[in-house]
Amino acid sequence: MSAVLVDAASNIRRIAVAGNPNSGKTTLFNALTGLRQKVANYPGVTVEKREGTLRGYGDVTLLDLPGAYSLSVQSPDERIPRDVLLGRMADTPRPDGVTIVVDASNLGRNLYFATQIIELGLPSLIALNMTDRAASGGTPVDAAALARGLGVPVVSTVGHQTRGVDELARAIAAMDRARPPQRHWRLPPAVEGVVQRMADSLADQGVAPRDACDGLALLLLTDHRGAASQDGEDVWPAAVEGLRASAITELSRLGIDDVSELIVDARYTVINDLVDRVAPRGVAAGRAAALSDRIDRIVTHRIGGWIVFVAIMVAMFLAIFLWAEPLMGAIETGQGWLQGVVRAALPEGALRDLLADGLIGGVGSVVVFLPQICLLFLFIALLEQSGYMARGAFLMHKLMTRVGLHGKSFIPLLSSFACAIPGIMSTRMIENRRDRFTTILISPLMSCSARLPVYLTIIAVVFGGNVWLQTAVICSMYLLGVVAALLIARLLKRTLLKGPPPTFIMELPPYQLPQAGAVLRTMWERSSQFLTGAGTTIVAICIVLWALAYFPRDADGARLAAAQHSAAMAEASMEDADTLAVRLAEIENERIGRQLRQSYLGRIGHAIEPAVEPLGFDWKIGVGVLASFAAREVFVGTMGMLFSVGESQDDGGQLRSRMRADVWSDGPRIGRPIYTVPTGVAIMVFYVLCCQCASTIAVVRRETQSWRWPAFMFAYMTVLAYAGALLVYQAGTRLSG
Amino acid sequence: MSSSLKRLASVERGESVVIEVVGAAGAHGLRLRELGFARGRKVRVLETHDPMLCVVDQARVGLARELAEGILVQ
């Protein structure tokens, strides 16, 4: 029986592309397919599924499998290459063949994965990738001998250079569908007998196509301890588990306790022999490897490494904040201009206000963060593709294990200082589900760029003009977020997401010069994901918020304002144009303030005042905090509305002086100022600890595939924020008498 | 021969050794072998702090010292 399945309707052949991480697989895949790629997610996991048409061969579709070192499954995401190749993956039919990218400079380990794939019985082709690491000084690997040894065709390529790619594309299009490859090595005869019987039973029960069952039996026996040790998510039918258990019992009767080790060692013995035949002089280390050695002597050094690390982080954040500023200013100007155009073009009314304030304002509040996010993704792509990111994880690991996390968690946490959304998206590279979810749940505690305007406004109101004091307060807010995140991580890893601290085993890829095209492509793909994912949520919420503040309309207030307006116009003399403009702006601001106070949002604010009063918040702060649950960046704008300061002419000063002058209008503190130091610090602490961002919640929902985790995150952060603010305010007022 | 066996964790910086026994059990043992830490392979130690940094078959691999404790080399 042939394992080849041809798409009957379209006659399109689907070829999977597999390979070790850092084998040059992605570069080759991009060269083979060009820019027209389809990116989706595999159902149930967040691993990207990337497909593209083979350039020059419209009837061949290539499917890029996630990079892996083997087909063993130790985390849910790792089952994808194996299950796709076996045809067990929902929504992904079994491919008609597989191209395996093999890095010539690391032949042994790459062939380990390649032989496992070949044994699954799909027509196979090896792309022997001669990176500059291996190819310096001629071709050290005998491709023809390798093809003979493996029993599958081998094509040599050099990274993204066209010559090899054209030849590879030709070979892929001409792949032999009829002859499935076979295992070319044998285990000791007694063991071999057990494996064969298991393979036959697997085939008889229809677990996988018959050609795949020999390889599958070996995989099941290799995996027998690994699979159970993790989250137990690698679920096989009971019949398969039964076959595995009886094979293991049979083998232990033969005196074999660790069949996994036996199979791995046998495979490596065969591979070592093969490597000796195809590269008898050993693969030349090449200049790049020697350079990587020299760089690593500094970058992974226990002291030098930290100096480099801190320097890179500081440079990155300075660049993000400094370079993004002019672009953000330009976007705000553009947004203002667009709102002006809409206001001028449409007749007065709800539609005009919805478009100008709700929609353009809402879209603008998202787009204004795009420069920072693009820059952040640019730097992350550069760090990833140069090979530095793995060094960062290597250095941070010791520190992160103290709270039960892996060194890799530092990357999402770092990104979250700009925005938690890209941070949470980048947790995908953490294999262990519990470590990944812990990292997701603490990422929003990192002070993101949307919190900065809140800190700046409140600090200016309650701490006055002392720059050193202001800086110290801001730094302690950032620090509070980090400390809270680490403590929560420690707590989660001991309770809800209980698990041992992860053990570090990670390849540090050779350093390489990032390619501009690949970097920009990664940056754009992630940024547009942010825009569409977060953008739609924020816009929807901004519209709802706008409606709550807009309705019901205050007809009396509008009439009053109109009367004041005409009176002012009538009184004004010609030479007093400036005074008139100020007076008219005041009238308009008063009208906006009145409207807001009696809108649904204002009524809600008064209703919640008793709940926020113990934190030292009045109803206006309550409304600002409440509105911020959609997106915390609306706080300053909402306060501007509540203090009747038109946003357009607000340079911050007017709002701040009005906030400073605000006093309690009722209750025990009547007549005393609202914005005292304890209240100000309580507001900031609340913003540090609270998850006020609907987009973050939406992203957590997507990444965890459940509402349970985002609901938990929202709940714990709200409780934490309330408790934190309560503690700060109550302790602060008592201390200050 | 067995008298000269020592733990990978006690190998000096810059030294090259050959792996004899991979002692780590279960998932970690499998992961180590897949990354090239298998019997008969050459390993060079670049950094000895925790995690360690080794070169196996031209690949640089960082690994926790506790795992290196279980790998016997000579």
XYZ file of C-alpha atoms in Angstrom, chain A residues 69-70 72 74 78 105-106 108-109 112 222-223 225-226 229 260-261 264-265 268 272 283-285 289 292-293 296 300-302 391 394 397-398 503-508, chain B residues 13 21-22 24-28 30-41 44 46-53 55-64 66-67:
82
model
C 15.727 18.351 17.256
C 13.754 15.129 17.163
C 10.017 12.952 20.514
C 7.874 16.547 25.546
C 6.371 19.526 19.939
C 28.248 21.768 9.893
C 26.382 19.728 12.506
C 25.425 14.038 13.425
C 22.652 15.747 15.334
C 19.346 12.029 14.095
C 12.071 6.017 22.472
C 9.501 8.314 24.035
C 9.482 7.952 29.610
C 9.549 11.417 28.150
C 6.823 13.088 32.461
C 14.873 4.454 24.893
C 18.612 4.661 25.526
C 19.061 6.337 20.682
C 22.547 4.830 21.056
C 23.820 7.352 16.876
C 28.523 8.188 13.474
C 33.612 19.015 8.840
C 35.840 22.081 8.815
C 34.922 24.435 11.608
C 32.406 29.191 14.132
C 31.358 32.749 17.433
C 33.797 31.154 19.882
C 31.037 33.937 23.277
C 28.685 34.382 27.994
C 31.410 35.319 30.492
C 30.126 35.605 34.057
C 22.686 34.201 25.190
C 21.531 31.677 29.121
C 18.558 31.567 33.692
C 20.169 31.398 37.120
C 16.300 22.624 33.745
C 18.420 24.494 31.282
C 19.255 22.668 28.055
C 19.367 25.016 25.127
C 21.358 25.363 21.947
C 23.064 28.724 21.490
C 37.305 25.305 31.100
C 27.571 7.502 30.159
C 24.557 9.808 30.042
C 20.116 11.676 33.406
C 16.891 9.725 33.343
C 13.639 10.222 31.477
C 12.841 13.358 29.533
C 16.111 15.118 30.366
C 16.373 11.956 26.009
C 16.684 15.712 25.415
C 20.426 15.586 26.147
C 20.945 12.719 23.721
C 18.935 14.447 21.027
C 21.138 17.523 21.386
C 24.188 15.349 20.823
C 25.212 14.353 24.367
C 25.393 10.651 23.497
C 27.982 7.957 24.145
C 31.166 8.342 22.123
C 30.694 12.021 21.231
C 34.525 20.794 24.696
C 33.664 26.690 27.151
C 32.196 28.006 30.420
C 31.981 26.203 33.745
C 29.490 28.321 35.671
C 25.790 27.367 35.913
C 24.467 26.832 33.270
C 27.609 25.420 31.635
C 28.449 26.100 28.009
C 30.487 22.559 22.262
C 29.136 19.261 20.951
C 29.658 18.462 17.290
C 30.182 22.186 16.518
C 26.953 23.162 18.236
C 27.111 25.320 21.355
C 24.777 24.010 24.015
C 24.055 25.557 27.399
C 23.162 23.023 30.072
C 22.426 23.067 33.787
C 22.922 19.346 37.669
C 22.609 17.591 34.287
